[in-house]
Every structure is written in structure tokens, then in C-alpha cells.
Amino acid sequence: MKLGWFSELNSELWPGVALSLEVEEVLHSERSSFQDILVVKTLTHGKALMLDGVIQCTEKDEMSYHEMISYLPLCSHPKPQNVLIVGGGDGGVAREVAKHPDVERVTLVDIDDRVIEVCKQYLPRLSLGLNNPYVNIIVGDGFEFLNHHQGEFDVIITDSSDPIGPAENLFKHAYYQLLKSALKPGGIIASQAGTAWANLDQVCSTFQHCKAVFPVATYAVTSVPTYPTGQIGFVLGSLTEQTNFAEPMKIFSGKDLDRMSLMYYNDKVHRAAFALPRFVEKALNNA
Ligand code: AAT
């Protein structure tokens, strides 16, 4: 049955353009203390989660985002044992991080317990990451959490919503300073950083914050057809000057990739994520 269309109308972040998904059924809709939460069954993309009218993930293409934001940093660290996820209440990043053979401990801090509960109920393919015994879930603001944690984590992944709403502080310079001090020596961070097609200014300012704090900073992209402009990027930062993000330290064999049920990531895709178009390279060089 066709119910109608959902359109991602957010004129501030991507003016003049909106992705639409044909919807069969509204599975859940509520206003939490932080945001509007909507889960729908789409005609062609499985179930989808929206927060404040912005698509957070669809079952069809979530693996591109979740595998890339997880394995780009994890495979650039020599031994990522203790990992922090800020945001990520749907469980997708936790699911991926927990598959990495070196990872021993995962902490996930999401501001909204309702996102966690709703995803547990409606998006089991993602939220299976939340039920993993290695994953310790804390409900709270990521910025506040980092204020109280120093020198603890090998890798910190910020899987946050966009910079309008509860995630606003996670795109500021002060957040990058907190990230740095929460890392162990040799630590690495990766954060959702928007798309160059619609938000080149946001990409550059997030990259600038990362570069101001970390001796090595870079930007990588992946394609997510249901995100604005079909692409999203991540900033990556390392405390170690020798880190070359574009060349993975850990390379999974075909057997490993199958065992871990990876559908998008491999070492070739890892390297390719750092090949940027000229206009992006130039903008980042000037940032
Ligand atoms: N996994 C892909 C989905 C996301 S969800 C982003 C999560 O960040 C949400 O669960 C939200 O509750 C959480 N969040 C927002 N602000 C904070 C905060 N200050 N501290 C902790 N968690 C927070 C990312 C989608 C990207 C969309 C791209 N257009």
C-alpha cells in the first residue's frame, strides 16, 4: 500500500533540494524531550528513521555510513581496544565497532533514550549493536560526558545528527579539544561532517576545528543515496604524526570481510574515500 511521500525539507542545511521516499506505513511518531522521532516503512528502502524531519538512516543504505564511519578510524589505529561512540543511538555504529577483532570495550553515549528504545523496537537490524554485551550504553550529552573523561579511549567516533538541534555543540572547536583530551596517546577520532555539495562551509569549519587540535587531520567521503546530495563526509584526526589515514594499517582478507558480514567496506574503498574532488581539496587547503 502507498501512503504518500516523505520529503526531507530542511531549508537551512540544504536549501532548495529535498530527497523524498515513498512511504507505506508510519510505524512510530513521537516528540521526545530533544526531537521529533519518526519511523516509517518505505516502499523501496526498508524501514527508515527520521529525527526532526531529517533522514538518519534507511535499512537499504545504512551500511555505507555505518561501516565507513567505523572502519576508517578503526583500521587506521594499531590496536583499537577501547572505543567511544558519541550519538549513534540507532546502534548501527556499535554493531560495526563490536565486530573489529581488537575491540574489547565499547561505550555509547546518546542524548536521547527514546531514540534508543524506538530503534530497539522497530529497527532490529541496527539496534542489535545495542544488545551486544561489549557495548555499555549511557544516556547523556556527548559534550558533557567528554568533560568528565580524560585519556581513556583509543578511538572516538561521533555519529551525531546535523548541527541544528541537540548536536550543535558537537560541531564546535571546544568539542574537538574535549575529544583530544579524552583520547589515550596515539588516539584517533572520526566525526560526521556533512556533505561538500550542500554544506562546504560546514565541512570546512569542522575540518578547521579538527586541524587546529590534531597534528594529522583529514576528510573522507562515502556515498549514502538517502542523505542530502547522496554523499556524506567524515573528519578524521590523529594524535600520531605518522598516521596516514589513506593507507589502512589493518587490511581485512575476503574471508574476514565475509565473516564480519561487511557489505561496503574493504581496503580499496578505504583508500578511495580519501580521493577528493579538486573543489573540495582546494577549500580544505584554504580552511
Ligand atoms: N547512525 C546514523 C544516525 C545518526 S543519529 C544521530 C544520533 O545523535 C541521534 O540518536 C541523536 O539522539 C544523537 N545526538 C544528537 N545530539 C547529541 C548529543 N549532544 N550528545 C549525544 N548524542 C546526540 C546520524 C545521522 C546523520 C544525518 C546526516 N544528515
Coordinates of C-alpha atoms and ligand atoms in Angstrom, one line a residue:
M1 CA 0.0 0.0 0.0
K2 CA 1.2 3.5 -0.7
L3 CA 0.5 6.1 1.9
G4 CA 2.3 9.1 0.4
W5 CA 5.8 10.7 0.3
F6 CA 8.2 11.8 3.0
S7 CA 10.3 14.8 1.9
E8 CA 13.4 15.9 3.8
L9 CA 12.6 19.6 3.7
N10 CA 15.3 21.4 5.7
S11 CA 15.9 24.7 4.0
E12 CA 18.7 25.8 6.4
L13 CA 21.1 22.9 5.8
W14 CA 20.3 22.0 2.2
P15 CA 18.3 24.9 0.7
G16 CA 16.3 24.3 -2.4
V17 CA 16.7 20.5 -2.5
A18 CA 14.9 17.6 -0.8
L19 CA 15.1 13.8 -1.0
S20 CA 11.8 12.0 -1.0
L21 CA 10.9 8.5 0.0
E22 CA 7.6 6.8 -0.8
V23 CA 6.0 5.6 2.4
E24 CA 3.8 2.5 3.0
E25 CA 3.2 2.9 6.7
V26 CA 4.0 5.2 9.7
L27 CA 5.3 2.8 12.3
H28 CA 6.0 5.3 15.1
S29 CA 5.9 9.0 15.7
E30 CA 6.6 11.0 18.9
R31 CA 8.1 14.1 20.3
S32 CA 10.9 13.3 22.8
S33 CA 12.5 15.8 25.1
F34 CA 15.0 16.6 22.4
Q35 CA 13.5 15.9 19.0
D36 CA 10.7 14.6 16.8
I37 CA 11.2 10.9 16.2
L38 CA 9.6 9.2 13.2
V39 CA 9.9 5.6 11.9
V40 CA 8.3 4.7 8.6
K41 CA 8.2 1.7 6.3
T42 CA 9.2 2.8 2.9
L43 CA 8.3 1.2 -0.4
T44 CA 11.8 0.6 -1.6
H45 CA 14.3 1.4 1.2
G46 CA 13.1 -0.8 4.1
K47 CA 12.4 1.0 7.4
A48 CA 13.7 4.5 7.9
L49 CA 14.4 6.7 11.0
M50 CA 13.9 10.4 10.9
L51 CA 14.8 12.9 13.6
D52 CA 13.4 16.5 13.4
G53 CA 12.4 15.7 9.8
V54 CA 16.0 14.7 8.8
I55 CA 16.7 11.1 7.5
Q56 CA 19.1 9.4 9.9
C57 CA 19.2 6.0 8.2
T58 CA 17.3 3.6 5.9
E59 CA 17.8 -0.1 6.0
K60 CA 18.8 -0.2 2.4
D61 CA 21.9 2.1 2.5
E62 CA 22.8 2.4 6.2
M63 CA 25.7 0.0 5.8
S64 CA 27.7 2.5 3.8
Y65 CA 27.6 5.1 6.5
H66 CA 28.0 2.8 9.5
E67 CA 30.8 0.7 8.0
M68 CA 32.8 3.7 6.8
I69 CA 32.5 5.9 9.9
S70 CA 33.6 2.8 11.9
Y71 CA 36.4 1.2 9.9
L72 CA 38.1 4.3 8.5
P73 CA 39.3 5.2 12.0
L74 CA 39.5 1.6 13.4
C75 CA 41.7 0.4 10.6
S76 CA 43.9 3.5 11.0
H77 CA 44.7 2.6 14.6
P78 CA 47.3 -0.1 15.5
K79 CA 45.2 -1.6 18.3
P80 CA 41.8 0.0 18.9
Q81 CA 40.8 -1.7 22.2
N82 CA 38.6 0.9 23.9
V83 CA 36.1 2.8 21.7
L84 CA 33.7 5.6 22.5
I85 CA 30.7 6.3 20.3
V86 CA 29.0 9.7 20.7
G87 CA 25.4 9.7 19.3
G88 CA 24.7 6.5 17.4
G89 CA 21.5 5.7 19.3
D90 CA 20.2 3.5 16.5
G91 CA 23.0 1.0 17.2
G92 CA 24.5 0.9 13.6
V93 CA 28.0 2.1 14.6
A94 CA 28.0 -0.1 17.8
R95 CA 27.1 -3.1 15.6
E96 CA 30.1 -2.4 13.3
V97 CA 32.7 -1.4 16.0
A98 CA 32.0 -4.6 18.0
K99 CA 32.9 -6.8 15.0
H100 CA 36.5 -5.4 14.9
P101 CA 38.8 -8.2 16.3
D102 CA 40.9 -5.8 18.5
V103 CA 37.9 -4.0 20.2
E104 CA 37.4 -5.1 23.8
R105 CA 35.2 -2.3 25.2
V106 CA 32.6 0.0 23.6
T107 CA 30.9 2.9 25.3
L108 CA 27.9 4.6 23.6
V109 CA 26.6 8.0 24.8
D110 CA 23.4 9.2 23.2
I111 CA 21.4 12.1 24.5
D112 CA 18.0 10.6 23.7
D113 CA 16.9 7.4 25.4
R114 CA 13.7 7.5 23.3
V115 CA 15.8 7.1 20.1
I116 CA 17.5 4.0 21.7
E117 CA 14.2 2.5 22.7
V118 CA 12.3 3.2 19.4
C119 CA 15.2 1.7 17.4
K120 CA 15.3 -1.4 19.7
Q121 CA 11.6 -1.9 18.9
Y122 CA 11.5 -1.0 15.1
L123 CA 15.0 -1.3 13.7
P124 CA 16.4 -4.6 15.0
R125 CA 19.0 -4.9 12.2
L126 CA 20.7 -1.8 13.5
S127 CA 19.9 -2.0 17.2
L128 CA 21.4 -5.5 17.5
G129 CA 24.5 -3.4 18.2
L130 CA 22.9 -2.1 21.3
N131 CA 22.3 -5.5 22.7
N132 CA 25.9 -6.6 22.3
P133 CA 27.4 -7.4 25.8
Y134 CA 30.6 -5.5 24.9
V135 CA 28.5 -2.3 24.5
N136 CA 27.9 -0.1 27.5
I137 CA 25.1 2.4 26.9
I138 CA 25.0 5.8 28.6
V139 CA 22.1 8.3 28.1
G140 CA 23.5 11.8 28.2
D141 CA 25.0 14.7 26.3
G142 CA 28.2 13.7 24.5
F143 CA 29.8 17.1 25.2
E144 CA 29.1 16.8 28.9
F145 CA 30.3 13.2 29.0
L146 CA 33.7 14.1 27.5
N147 CA 34.1 16.9 30.0
H148 CA 34.5 14.2 32.6
H149 CA 36.7 11.7 30.8
Q150 CA 40.4 12.0 30.1
G151 CA 43.0 9.8 28.5
E152 CA 40.6 6.9 28.2
F153 CA 39.8 5.9 24.6
D154 CA 41.8 4.6 21.6
V155 CA 39.1 5.7 19.1
I156 CA 36.2 8.1 19.5
I157 CA 33.5 8.1 16.8
T158 CA 31.0 10.9 16.7
D159 CA 27.9 9.6 14.9
S160 CA 25.8 12.7 15.5
S161 CA 22.8 14.4 13.9
D162 CA 23.4 17.6 12.0
P163 CA 24.5 20.8 13.7
I164 CA 20.9 22.2 14.2
G165 CA 19.3 20.8 17.3
P166 CA 20.8 18.8 20.2
A167 CA 24.1 18.1 18.3
E168 CA 25.0 21.7 17.8
N169 CA 27.8 21.7 20.3
L170 CA 29.4 18.6 18.7
F171 CA 30.5 20.8 15.7
K172 CA 32.4 23.4 17.7
H173 CA 36.1 24.0 18.4
A174 CA 35.7 23.2 22.2
Y175 CA 34.3 19.8 21.3
Y176 CA 37.5 18.9 19.4
Q177 CA 39.6 19.9 22.4
L178 CA 37.5 17.6 24.6
L179 CA 37.9 14.8 22.1
K180 CA 41.7 15.2 22.2
S181 CA 41.9 15.1 25.9
A182 CA 39.6 12.1 26.2
L183 CA 42.0 10.0 23.9
K184 CA 44.8 7.8 25.0
P185 CA 48.2 8.5 23.5
G186 CA 48.1 7.5 19.8
G187 CA 44.3 8.0 19.7
I188 CA 42.1 8.7 16.7
I189 CA 38.8 10.4 16.1
A190 CA 36.2 10.3 13.3
S191 CA 33.1 12.6 13.2
Q192 CA 30.2 13.0 10.8
A193 CA 31.0 16.2 9.0
G194 CA 28.4 16.9 6.4
T195 CA 28.5 17.0 2.6
A196 CA 30.7 19.2 0.4
W197 CA 27.9 19.6 -2.2
A198 CA 25.4 21.3 0.2
N199 CA 27.5 22.4 3.2
L200 CA 31.0 23.2 2.1
D201 CA 31.2 25.9 4.8
Q202 CA 30.2 23.4 7.5
V203 CA 32.7 20.8 6.1
C204 CA 35.5 23.4 6.2
S205 CA 34.7 24.7 9.7
T206 CA 34.5 21.2 11.1
F207 CA 37.8 20.3 9.4
Q208 CA 39.3 23.5 10.7
H209 CA 38.4 22.6 14.3
C210 CA 39.9 19.1 13.8
K211 CA 43.1 20.5 12.2
A212 CA 43.6 23.1 15.0
V213 CA 43.7 20.3 17.6
F214 CA 45.2 17.2 15.9
P215 CA 48.6 17.0 14.3
V216 CA 47.0 14.9 11.5
A217 CA 43.6 15.9 10.2
T218 CA 41.8 14.9 7.0
Y219 CA 38.3 14.5 5.4
A220 CA 36.9 11.4 3.7
V221 CA 33.6 10.7 1.9
T222 CA 31.2 7.9 1.2
S223 CA 28.0 7.7 -0.8
V224 CA 24.7 7.3 1.0
P225 CA 21.9 7.7 -1.6
T226 CA 19.3 8.8 1.0
Y227 CA 21.4 11.5 2.6
P228 CA 21.2 15.0 1.2
T229 CA 23.2 15.1 -2.2
G230 CA 23.8 11.4 -1.9
Q231 CA 27.1 11.8 -0.1
I232 CA 28.4 12.4 3.4
G233 CA 31.8 13.0 4.8
F234 CA 33.8 12.5 8.0
V235 CA 36.7 14.4 9.5
L236 CA 39.4 12.2 10.9
G237 CA 42.1 13.3 13.4
S238 CA 45.1 11.5 14.9
L239 CA 47.4 12.3 17.8
T240 CA 50.2 10.5 16.0
E241 CA 52.0 12.4 13.3
Q242 CA 52.9 9.2 11.4
T243 CA 49.2 8.3 10.8
N244 CA 48.4 8.1 7.1
F245 CA 44.6 7.7 7.1
A246 CA 44.5 7.0 3.4
E247 CA 46.5 3.8 3.8
P248 CA 44.8 1.3 6.1
M249 CA 47.0 -0.2 8.9
K250 CA 44.7 -3.2 9.2
I251 CA 43.6 -4.9 6.0
F252 CA 40.9 -7.5 6.3
S253 CA 41.0 -10.5 3.9
G254 CA 38.0 -11.5 1.9
K255 CA 37.3 -14.2 4.5
D256 CA 37.4 -11.7 7.3
L257 CA 35.1 -9.3 5.4
D258 CA 32.6 -12.2 4.9
R259 CA 32.8 -13.4 8.5
M260 CA 32.1 -9.8 9.6
S261 CA 29.3 -9.5 7.1
L262 CA 30.7 -6.3 5.7
M263 CA 28.9 -5.2 2.5
Y264 CA 30.6 -1.9 1.7
Y265 CA 34.0 -1.5 3.3
N266 CA 37.2 -3.1 2.1
D267 CA 40.8 -1.7 1.8
K268 CA 40.2 -0.4 -1.8
V269 CA 37.1 1.5 -0.7
H270 CA 39.1 2.8 2.3
R271 CA 41.8 4.3 0.1
A272 CA 39.2 5.7 -2.4
A273 CA 37.4 7.6 0.4
F274 CA 40.3 10.0 0.6
A275 CA 40.4 10.9 -3.1
L276 CA 38.6 14.2 -3.1
P277 CA 37.4 16.4 -6.0
R278 CA 39.5 19.5 -6.7
F279 CA 37.0 22.0 -5.4
V280 CA 36.9 20.2 -2.0
E281 CA 40.6 19.8 -1.8
K282 CA 41.1 23.5 -2.5
A283 CA 38.5 24.5 0.1
L284 CA 40.1 22.3 2.7
N285 CA 43.6 23.6 1.9
N286 CA 42.3 27.1 2.5
A287 CA 40.5 26.2 5.7
Ligands
AAT1 N1 23.6 6.3 12.7 C1 23.1 7.3 11.9 C2 22.2 8.2 12.6 C3 22.5 9.3 13.1 S1 21.7 9.6 14.6 C4 22.5 10.7 15.5 C5 22.2 10.5 17.0 O1 22.9 11.6 17.6 C6 20.8 10.5 17.5 O2 20.5 9.3 18.1 C7 20.7 11.7 18.5 O3 19.9 11.4 19.6 C8 22.2 11.8 18.9 N2 22.6 13.1 19.4 C9 22.3 14.3 19.0 N3 22.9 15.2 19.8 C10 23.6 14.6 20.7 C11 24.5 15.0 21.8 N4 24.7 16.3 22.1 N5 25.1 14.0 22.5 C12 24.9 12.7 22.3 N6 24.1 12.2 21.3 C13 23.5 13.2 20.5 C14 23.4 10.4 12.4 C15 22.6 10.9 11.2 C16 23.4 11.9 10.3 C17 22.4 12.6 9.4 C18 23.1 13.3 8.2 N7 22.2 14.2 7.5

